[in-house]
XYZ file of C-alpha atoms in Angstrom:
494
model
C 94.665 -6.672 37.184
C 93.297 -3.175 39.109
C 92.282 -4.556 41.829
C 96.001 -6.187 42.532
C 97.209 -2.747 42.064
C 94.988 -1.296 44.264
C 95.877 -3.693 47.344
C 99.332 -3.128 46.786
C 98.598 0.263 46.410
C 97.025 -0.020 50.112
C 99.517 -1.836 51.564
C 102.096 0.979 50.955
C 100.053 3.566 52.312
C 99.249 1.423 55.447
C 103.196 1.641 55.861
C 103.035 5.677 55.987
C 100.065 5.518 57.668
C 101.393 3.204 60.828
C 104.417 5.465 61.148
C 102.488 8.983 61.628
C 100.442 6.773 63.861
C 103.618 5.912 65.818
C 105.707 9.019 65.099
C 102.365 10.966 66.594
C 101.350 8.774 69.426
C 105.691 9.225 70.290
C 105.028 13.247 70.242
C 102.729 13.244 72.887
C 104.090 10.829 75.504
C 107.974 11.005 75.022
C 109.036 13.466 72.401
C 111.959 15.509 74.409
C 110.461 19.302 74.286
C 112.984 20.245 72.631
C 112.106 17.664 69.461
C 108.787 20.111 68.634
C 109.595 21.751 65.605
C 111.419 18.613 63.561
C 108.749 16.619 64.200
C 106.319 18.285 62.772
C 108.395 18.610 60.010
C 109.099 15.630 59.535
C 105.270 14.674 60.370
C 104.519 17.036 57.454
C 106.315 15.314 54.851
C 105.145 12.253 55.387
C 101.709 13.317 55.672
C 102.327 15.299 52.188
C 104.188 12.039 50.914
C 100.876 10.165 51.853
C 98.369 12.051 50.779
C 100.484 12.549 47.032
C 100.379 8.615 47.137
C 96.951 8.530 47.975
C 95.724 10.845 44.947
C 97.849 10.408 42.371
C 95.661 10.410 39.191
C 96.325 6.538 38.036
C 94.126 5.350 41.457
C 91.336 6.592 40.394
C 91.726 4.910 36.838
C 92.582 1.351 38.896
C 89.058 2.144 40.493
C 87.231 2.198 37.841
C 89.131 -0.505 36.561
C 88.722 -2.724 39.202
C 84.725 -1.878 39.524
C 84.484 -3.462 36.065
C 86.251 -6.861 37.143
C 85.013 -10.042 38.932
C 84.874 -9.204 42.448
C 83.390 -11.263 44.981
C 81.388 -8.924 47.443
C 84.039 -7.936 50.098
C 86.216 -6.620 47.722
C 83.492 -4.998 46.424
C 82.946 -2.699 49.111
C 86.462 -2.365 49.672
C 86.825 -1.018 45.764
C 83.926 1.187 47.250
C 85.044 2.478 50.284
C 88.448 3.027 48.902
C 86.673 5.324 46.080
C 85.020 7.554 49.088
C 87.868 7.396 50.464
C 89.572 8.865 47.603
C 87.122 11.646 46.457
C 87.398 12.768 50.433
C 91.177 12.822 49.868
C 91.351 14.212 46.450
C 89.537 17.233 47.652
C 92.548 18.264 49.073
C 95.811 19.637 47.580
C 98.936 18.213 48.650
C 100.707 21.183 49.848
C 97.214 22.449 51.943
C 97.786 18.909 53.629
C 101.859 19.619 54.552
C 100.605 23.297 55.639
C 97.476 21.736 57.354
C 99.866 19.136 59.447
C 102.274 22.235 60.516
C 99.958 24.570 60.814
C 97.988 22.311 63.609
C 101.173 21.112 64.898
C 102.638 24.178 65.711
C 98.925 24.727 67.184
C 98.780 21.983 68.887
C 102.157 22.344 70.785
C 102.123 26.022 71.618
C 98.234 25.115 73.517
C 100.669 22.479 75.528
C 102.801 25.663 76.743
C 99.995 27.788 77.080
C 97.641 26.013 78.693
C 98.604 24.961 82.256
C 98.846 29.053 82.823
C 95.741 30.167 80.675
C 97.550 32.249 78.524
C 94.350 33.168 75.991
C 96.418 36.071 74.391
C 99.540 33.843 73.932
C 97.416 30.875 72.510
C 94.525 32.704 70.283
C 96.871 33.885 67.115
C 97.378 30.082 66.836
C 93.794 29.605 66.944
C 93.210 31.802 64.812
C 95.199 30.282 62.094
C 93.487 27.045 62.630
C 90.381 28.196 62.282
C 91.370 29.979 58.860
C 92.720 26.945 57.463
C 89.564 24.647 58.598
C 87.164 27.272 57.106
C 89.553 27.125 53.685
C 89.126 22.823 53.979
C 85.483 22.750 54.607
C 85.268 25.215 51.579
C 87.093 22.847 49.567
C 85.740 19.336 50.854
C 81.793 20.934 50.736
C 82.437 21.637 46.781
C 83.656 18.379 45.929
C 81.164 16.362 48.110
C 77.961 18.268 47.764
C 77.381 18.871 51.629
C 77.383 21.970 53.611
C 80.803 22.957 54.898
C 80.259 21.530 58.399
C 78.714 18.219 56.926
C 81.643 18.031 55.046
C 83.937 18.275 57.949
C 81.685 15.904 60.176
C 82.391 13.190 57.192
C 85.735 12.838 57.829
C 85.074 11.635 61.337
C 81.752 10.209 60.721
C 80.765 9.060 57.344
C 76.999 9.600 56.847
C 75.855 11.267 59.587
C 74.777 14.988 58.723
C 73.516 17.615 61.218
C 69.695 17.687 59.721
C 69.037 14.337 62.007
C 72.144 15.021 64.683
C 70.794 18.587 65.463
C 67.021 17.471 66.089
C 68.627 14.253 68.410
C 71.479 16.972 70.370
C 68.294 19.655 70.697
C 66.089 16.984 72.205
C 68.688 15.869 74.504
C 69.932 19.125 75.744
C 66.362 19.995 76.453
C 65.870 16.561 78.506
C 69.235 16.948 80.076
C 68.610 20.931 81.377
C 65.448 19.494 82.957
C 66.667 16.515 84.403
C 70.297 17.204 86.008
C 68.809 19.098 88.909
C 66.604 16.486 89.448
C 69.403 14.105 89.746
C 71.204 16.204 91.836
C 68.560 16.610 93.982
C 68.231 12.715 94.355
C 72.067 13.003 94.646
C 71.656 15.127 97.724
C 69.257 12.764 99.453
C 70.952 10.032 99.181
C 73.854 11.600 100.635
C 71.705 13.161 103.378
C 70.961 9.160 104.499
C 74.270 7.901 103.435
C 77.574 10.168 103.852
C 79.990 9.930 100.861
C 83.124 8.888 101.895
C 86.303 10.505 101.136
C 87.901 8.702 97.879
C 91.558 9.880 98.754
C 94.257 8.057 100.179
C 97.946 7.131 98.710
C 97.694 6.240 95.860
C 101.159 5.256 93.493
C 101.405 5.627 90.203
C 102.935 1.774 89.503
C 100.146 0.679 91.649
C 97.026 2.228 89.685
C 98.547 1.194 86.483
C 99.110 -2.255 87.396
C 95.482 -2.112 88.549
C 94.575 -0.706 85.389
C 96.321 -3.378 82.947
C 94.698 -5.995 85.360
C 91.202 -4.291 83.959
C 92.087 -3.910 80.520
C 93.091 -7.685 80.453
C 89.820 -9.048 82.135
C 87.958 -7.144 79.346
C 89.617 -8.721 76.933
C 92.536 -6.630 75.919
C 95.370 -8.077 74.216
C 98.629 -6.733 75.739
C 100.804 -8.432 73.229
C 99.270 -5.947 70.738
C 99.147 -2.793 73.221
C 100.514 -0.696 76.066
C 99.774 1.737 78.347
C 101.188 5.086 78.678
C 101.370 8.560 80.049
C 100.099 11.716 78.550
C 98.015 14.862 79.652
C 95.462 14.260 77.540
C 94.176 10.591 77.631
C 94.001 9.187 74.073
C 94.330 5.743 72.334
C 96.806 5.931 69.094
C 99.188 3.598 67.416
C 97.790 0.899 65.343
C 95.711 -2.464 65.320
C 98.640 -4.458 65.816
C 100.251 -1.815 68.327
C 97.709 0.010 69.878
C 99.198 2.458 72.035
C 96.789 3.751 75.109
C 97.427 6.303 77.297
C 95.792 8.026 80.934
C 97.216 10.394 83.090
C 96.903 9.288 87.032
C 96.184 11.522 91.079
C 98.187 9.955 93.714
C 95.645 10.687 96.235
C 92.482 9.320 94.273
C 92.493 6.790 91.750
C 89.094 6.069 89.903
C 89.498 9.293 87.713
C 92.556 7.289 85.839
C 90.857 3.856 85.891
C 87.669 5.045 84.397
C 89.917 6.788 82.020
C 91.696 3.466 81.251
C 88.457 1.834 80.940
C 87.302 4.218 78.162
C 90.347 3.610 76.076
C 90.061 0.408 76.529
C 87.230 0.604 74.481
C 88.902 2.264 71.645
C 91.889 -0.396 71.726
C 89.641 -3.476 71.992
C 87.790 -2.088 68.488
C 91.378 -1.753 66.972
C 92.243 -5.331 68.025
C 89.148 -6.803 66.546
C 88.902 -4.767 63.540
C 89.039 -8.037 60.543
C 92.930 -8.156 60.161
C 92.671 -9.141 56.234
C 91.143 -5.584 55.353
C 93.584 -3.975 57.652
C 95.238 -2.081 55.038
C 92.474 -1.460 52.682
C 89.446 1.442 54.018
C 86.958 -0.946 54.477
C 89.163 -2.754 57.369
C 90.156 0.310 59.182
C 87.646 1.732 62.106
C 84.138 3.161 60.947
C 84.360 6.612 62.091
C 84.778 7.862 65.672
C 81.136 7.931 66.833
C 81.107 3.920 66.148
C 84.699 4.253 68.373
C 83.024 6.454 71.304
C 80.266 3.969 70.720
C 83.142 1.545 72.187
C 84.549 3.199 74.409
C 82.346 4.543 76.205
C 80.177 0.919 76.355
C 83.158 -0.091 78.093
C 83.343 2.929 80.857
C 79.322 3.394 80.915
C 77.770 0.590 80.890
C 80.090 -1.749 81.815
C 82.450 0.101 84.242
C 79.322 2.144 85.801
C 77.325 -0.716 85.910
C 77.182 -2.073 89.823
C 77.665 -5.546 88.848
C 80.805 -4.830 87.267
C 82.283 -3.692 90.750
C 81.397 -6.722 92.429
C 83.862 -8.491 89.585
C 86.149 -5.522 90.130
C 86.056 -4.626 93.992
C 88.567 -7.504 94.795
C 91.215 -6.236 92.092
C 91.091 -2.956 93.793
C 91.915 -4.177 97.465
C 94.485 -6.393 95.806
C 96.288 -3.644 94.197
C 95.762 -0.399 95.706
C 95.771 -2.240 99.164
C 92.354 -0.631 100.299
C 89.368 -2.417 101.531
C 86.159 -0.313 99.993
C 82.996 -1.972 99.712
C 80.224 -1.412 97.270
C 78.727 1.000 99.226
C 81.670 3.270 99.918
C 82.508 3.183 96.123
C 79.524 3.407 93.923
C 78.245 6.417 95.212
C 81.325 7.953 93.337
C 81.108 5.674 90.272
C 78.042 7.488 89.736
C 78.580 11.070 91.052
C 77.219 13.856 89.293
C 78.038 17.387 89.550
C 78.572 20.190 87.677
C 82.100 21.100 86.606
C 83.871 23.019 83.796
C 86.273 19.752 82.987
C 84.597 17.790 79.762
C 86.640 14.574 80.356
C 86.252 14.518 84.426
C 82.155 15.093 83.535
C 79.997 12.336 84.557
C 77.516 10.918 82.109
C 74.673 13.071 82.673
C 76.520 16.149 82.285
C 78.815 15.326 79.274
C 76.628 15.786 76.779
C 76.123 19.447 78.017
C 79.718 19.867 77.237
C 79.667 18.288 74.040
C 76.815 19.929 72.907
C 78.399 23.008 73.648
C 81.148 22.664 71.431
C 79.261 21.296 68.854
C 76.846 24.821 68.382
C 80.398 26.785 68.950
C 82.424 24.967 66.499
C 79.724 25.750 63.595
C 79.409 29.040 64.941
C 83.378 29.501 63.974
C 83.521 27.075 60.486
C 80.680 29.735 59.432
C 82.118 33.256 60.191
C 79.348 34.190 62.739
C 82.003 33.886 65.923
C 85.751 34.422 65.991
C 87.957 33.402 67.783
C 88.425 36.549 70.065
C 85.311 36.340 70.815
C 84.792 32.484 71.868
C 85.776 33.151 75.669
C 82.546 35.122 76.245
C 80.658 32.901 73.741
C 81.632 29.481 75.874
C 80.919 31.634 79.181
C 77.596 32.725 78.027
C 76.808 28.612 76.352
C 78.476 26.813 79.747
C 76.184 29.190 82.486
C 72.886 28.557 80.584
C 73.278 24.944 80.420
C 75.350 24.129 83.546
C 75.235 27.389 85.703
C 79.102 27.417 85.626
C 81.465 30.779 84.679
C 84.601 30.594 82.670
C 85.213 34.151 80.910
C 88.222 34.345 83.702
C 89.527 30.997 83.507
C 90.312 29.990 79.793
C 92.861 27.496 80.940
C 89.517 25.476 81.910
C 87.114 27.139 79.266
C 87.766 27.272 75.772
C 91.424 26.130 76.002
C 90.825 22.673 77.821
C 90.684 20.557 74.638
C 93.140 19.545 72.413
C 90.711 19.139 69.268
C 90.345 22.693 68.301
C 94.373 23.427 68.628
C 94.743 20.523 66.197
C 92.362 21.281 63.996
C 90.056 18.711 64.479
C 86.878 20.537 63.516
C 83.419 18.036 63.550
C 85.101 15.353 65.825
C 83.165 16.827 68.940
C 79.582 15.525 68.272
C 80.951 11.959 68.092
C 81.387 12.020 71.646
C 77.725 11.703 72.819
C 76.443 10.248 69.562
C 79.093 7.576 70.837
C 77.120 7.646 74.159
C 73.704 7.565 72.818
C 74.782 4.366 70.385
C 76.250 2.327 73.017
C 72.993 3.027 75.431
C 71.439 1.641 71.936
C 73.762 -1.620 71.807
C 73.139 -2.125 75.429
C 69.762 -2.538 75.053
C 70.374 -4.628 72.058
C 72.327 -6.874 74.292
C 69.909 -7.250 77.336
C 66.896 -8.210 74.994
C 68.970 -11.450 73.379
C 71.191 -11.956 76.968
C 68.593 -11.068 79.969
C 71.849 -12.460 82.162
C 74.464 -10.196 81.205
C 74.720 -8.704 84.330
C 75.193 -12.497 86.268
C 77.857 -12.610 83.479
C 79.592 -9.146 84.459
C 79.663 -9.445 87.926
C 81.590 -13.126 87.383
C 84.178 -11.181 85.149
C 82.785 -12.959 81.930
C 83.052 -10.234 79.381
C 82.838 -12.842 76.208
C 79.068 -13.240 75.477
C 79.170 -9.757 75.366
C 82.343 -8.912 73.538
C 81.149 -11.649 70.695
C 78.043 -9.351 70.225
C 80.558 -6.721 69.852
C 83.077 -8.507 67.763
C 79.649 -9.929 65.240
C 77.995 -6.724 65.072
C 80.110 -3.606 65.723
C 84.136 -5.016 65.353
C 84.347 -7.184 61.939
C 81.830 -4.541 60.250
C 84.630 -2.035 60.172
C 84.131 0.496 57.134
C 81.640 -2.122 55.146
C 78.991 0.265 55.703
C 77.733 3.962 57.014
C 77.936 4.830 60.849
C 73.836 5.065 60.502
C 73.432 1.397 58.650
C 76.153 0.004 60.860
C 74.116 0.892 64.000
C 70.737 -0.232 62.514
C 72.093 -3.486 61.529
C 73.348 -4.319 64.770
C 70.327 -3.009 66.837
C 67.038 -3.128 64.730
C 66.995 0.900 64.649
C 67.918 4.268 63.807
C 69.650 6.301 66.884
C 67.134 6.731 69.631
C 68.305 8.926 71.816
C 64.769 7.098 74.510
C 67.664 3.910 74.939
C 70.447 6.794 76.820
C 67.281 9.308 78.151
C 65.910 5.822 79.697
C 69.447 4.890 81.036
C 70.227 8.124 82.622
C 66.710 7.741 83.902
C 67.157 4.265 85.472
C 70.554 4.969 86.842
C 70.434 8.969 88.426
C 66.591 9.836 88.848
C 66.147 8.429 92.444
C-alpha cells in the first residue's frame, strides 16, 4: 500500500529533520567556536542526505499511488501537502542543497565575527555569495512552480501568499504608518510632559530574569517538559515539537527588553506544542508557514504582553522575582514606548513594520539584479531616513548587518514578520467579538479560553490548508490590515 510507504517514508525524514533541528539550535547557543567549520559539514550532509531522501524518484510514484487509494480526508491532504511539498523540494538538486547549507553556514558564522565591530568589507564577499546562490534558487524554484522568482522564494516560508496582494497591504501600511508615528510620538511627548517616565534600570541578574521569564512562559501555557530556555545573540525558537528549544539574550540593568523577547518566543513554542502530534511527521502536521508563526508570536508579546490587563496578572511576578516594587503606572509607559531606532527586534510595534518593510523592497531589489550588495549600505541609509529619519551609511554593524536572515540565506522570510502582526491584530478581534471578557480573563492569569481559540483555529490546522484560507477560516476574512491600523490607533494615538 503507497500510502504505508509514504508514512514510513515520513517518519524517516522526521528523524533527519529533528537532528539538523537540534544539531542547529546546538550551533548557536553552545557550539565551542572552534566547532564552526565541522559542523557545517556535517550539517551539510545531512541536509544533502535529506533532501536525496526526500526526492528520490519512487516518492513521487507512491503519490500518485496513494492519491488513487481509499483515503479518508486527513490523509488526503496529507498525500497533498506532502506532493507540494515535494515539487518545492524536487526543484532543487541535491548537491545545490549541500553547497546551499555551507555556503550560508560559512555566511552565517563569519556575520557572527564580523558583526559586533561592523566590519562591512570583511562581511560583504560572504554576502555576496549568498545572494548569488539565492538568485540561482529562485531561478530554479520560479521554473518549476510557475511564480515569479521572489514568489517562489516567499513560498517556502509562506505557502500562498504572493506579493500582488502583500505589496498593496505593506504600501497601505507604510503610508498609514509615515503619517501616524509622529503623531504618536507627539502624544508620547505629552503624556510624558504630565507624567515623567521613570528610569527602567536597576540590578538586574541574569538567573533572576530568567526565572521570571519561565514563570511567564508557564502561566501562558507553556509546557516545560517539552522545552527550555536558552542563551543566544539573536533570540530564536528552534528544536522540535517535542523539544522546543527557545532562546533570549538578557541587560543586567533593565529587564523588559528580554521578557518581551521571551514572550514572543513563547509564541512560536506554544504553536510547536500544539501542532496535532499524529501528523507530526507527515507536512500537513508540521507548522503552516512563518507568517501563521509570527501570527503567534507576536499575539503573545502584542496583544497579550502589551495589553494593560496582562500586567495587572503579571506586576506581582515581577516584584516577586526581580525584587522591585513598580506599579502600573511606572511600567506601562515603557510597555508601550515608541521611538525611533535603527534596532528591528528592540522596535516597538508601531515602528516595526517600517523596518520590515524595508527589507522587504531591499531584498527584491537584490533577488532581481537591480541592487548589489556593495551597494545596500547606501540603499538601507537612503530606505531607513525616509521612513524613520534615522542614518546608518556609517554604522553597518546596526544597518544592513543587524540580521541574521540575509547571512543565512533566508531570502522572503522578512515580510512574515508584520503579516504575522497584522494576522494576530486579525485573531484578536476575532476573539473579542465571541469573548467580550477576555481582558477580565487576562488580568486573572486565565490564558485558556483564549489559547482554545488558538489551539481550534490556528494550532491543530497546521499545514491542512494555505496561510490565506487558514486565516479566513479562523476569522471570517481575508487580511485586513483596518484590525492592526485600528489597534495601533486605539493603543498610541492619544
Amino acid at each position: 500500500m503507497s500510502y504505508a510507504k509514504l508514512d514510513a517514508h515520513c517518519r524517516s525524514l522526521g528523524a533527519l529533520e529533528h537532528a539538523l533541528a537540534i544539531l542547529g539550535t546546538d550551533e548557536a547557543t553552545h557550539m565551542a567556536p572552534g566547532g564552526g567549520e565541522q559542523r557545517a559539514e556535517a550539517m551539510a550532509s545531512l541536509s544533502g542526505m535529506h533532501h536525496r531522501q526526500a526526492t528520490t524518484p519512487e516518492v513521487g510514484d507512491w503519490i500518485e499511488a496513494a492519491k488513487a487509494e481509499a483515503l479518508d480526508p486527513e490523509q488526503k491532504t496529507a498525500v497533498s501537502e506532502l506532493e507540494r511539498s515535494y515539487i518545492n523540494m524536487t526543484c532543487l538538486p541535491s548537491d545545490f542543497v549541500e553547497r546551499k547549507m555551507r555556503t550560508s553556514m560559512r555566511s552565517e558564522q563569519l556575520w557572527r565575527a564580523a558583526r559586533p565591530n561592523g566590519d562591512w568589507k570583511t562581511f560583504e564577499p560572504a554576502l555576496q555569495e549568498v545572494v548569488e546562490m539565492t538568485r540561482e534558487e529562485a531561478s530554479m524554484r520560479a521554473d518549476v512552480l510557475g511564480l515569479a522568482p521572489y514568489d517562489a522564494l516567499m513560498e517556502q516560508f509562506d505557502p500562498g501568499n504572493r506579493t500582488e496582494t502583500v505589496t498593496p497591504v505593506f504600501e497601505e501600511l507604510k503610508s498609514f504608518l509615515v503619517e501616524f508615528l509622529p503623531r504618536a510620538l507627539d502624544a508620547q511627548e505629552q503624556r510624558h510632559a504630565k507624567c515623567p517616565l521613570k528610569a527602567l534600570s536597576g540590578d538586574y541578574p541574569v538567573e533572576r530574569q530568567k526565572a521570571l521569564g519561565i514563570a511567564m512562559m508557564k502561566a501562558v501555557g507553556f509546557d516545560m517538559n517539552h522545552g527550555s530556555l536558552s542563551i543566544s545573540d539573536h533570540p530564536f525558537c528552534g528544536g522540535v515539537p517535542s523539544d522546543v528549544r527557545m532562546t533570549t539574550r538578557y541587560r543586567t540593568d533593565e529587564f523588559l527588553s528580554a521578557l518581551m523577547g521571551i514572550l514572543h518566543e513563547t509564541g512560536h513554542g506554544l504553536y510547536e506544542q500544539n501542532l496535532p502530534k499524529q501528523w507530526a511527521h507527515w507536512p500537513s502536521g508540521k507548522a503552516r508557514g512563518m507568517s501563521i508563526h509570527e501570527s503567534q508570536s507576536l499575539f503573545v508579546e502584542k496583544q497579550i504582553g502589551r495589553n494593560p490587563a496582562f500586567w495587572t496578572f503579571a506586576l506581582p511576578l515581577v516584584d516577586r522575582y526581580l525584587q522591585e516594587n513598580w506599579s502600573m503606572e511606572d511600567l506601562l509607559p515603557h510597555v508601550h514606548l515608541i521611538k525611533r531606532g535603527k534596532i528591528r527586534v528592540d522596535a516597538d510595534e508601531v515602528t516595526y513594520p517600517l523596518h520590515v518593510i524595508l527589507r522587504y523592497e531591499l531584498e527584491q531589489e537584490l533577488l532581481a539584479g537591480r541592487l548589489e550588495v556593495k551597494d545596500l549600505p547606501e540603499a538601507w541609509d537612503i530606505r531607513m531616513q525616509a521612513s524613520l529619519g534615522i542614518s546608518t551609511l556609517d554604522d553597518p554593524k546596526n544597518g544592513p548587518m543587524q540580521d541574521v536572515h540575509w547571512p543565512s540565506g533566508a531570502f522572503g522570510y522578512f515580510p512574515s514578520y508584520t503579516l504575522g502582526a497584522l494576522m494576530a491584530a486579525q485573531q484578536w478581534a476575532a476573539i473579542v467579538k465571541i469573548n467580550p471578557d477576555v481582558d477580565r480573563q487576562i488580568a486573572a492569569g486565565d490564558f485558556e479560553a483564549v489559547n482554545a481559540w488558538r489551539r481550534d483555529n490556528i494550532w491543530s490546522k497546521a499545514s491542512t490548508a494555505s496561510t490565506p484560507e487558514i486565516l479566513r477560516q479562523a476569522t471570517g476574512e481575508v487580511l485586513n490590515p483596518a484590525y492592526f491600523i485600528a489597534h495601533l490607533e486605539a493603543r498610541y494615538g492619544g
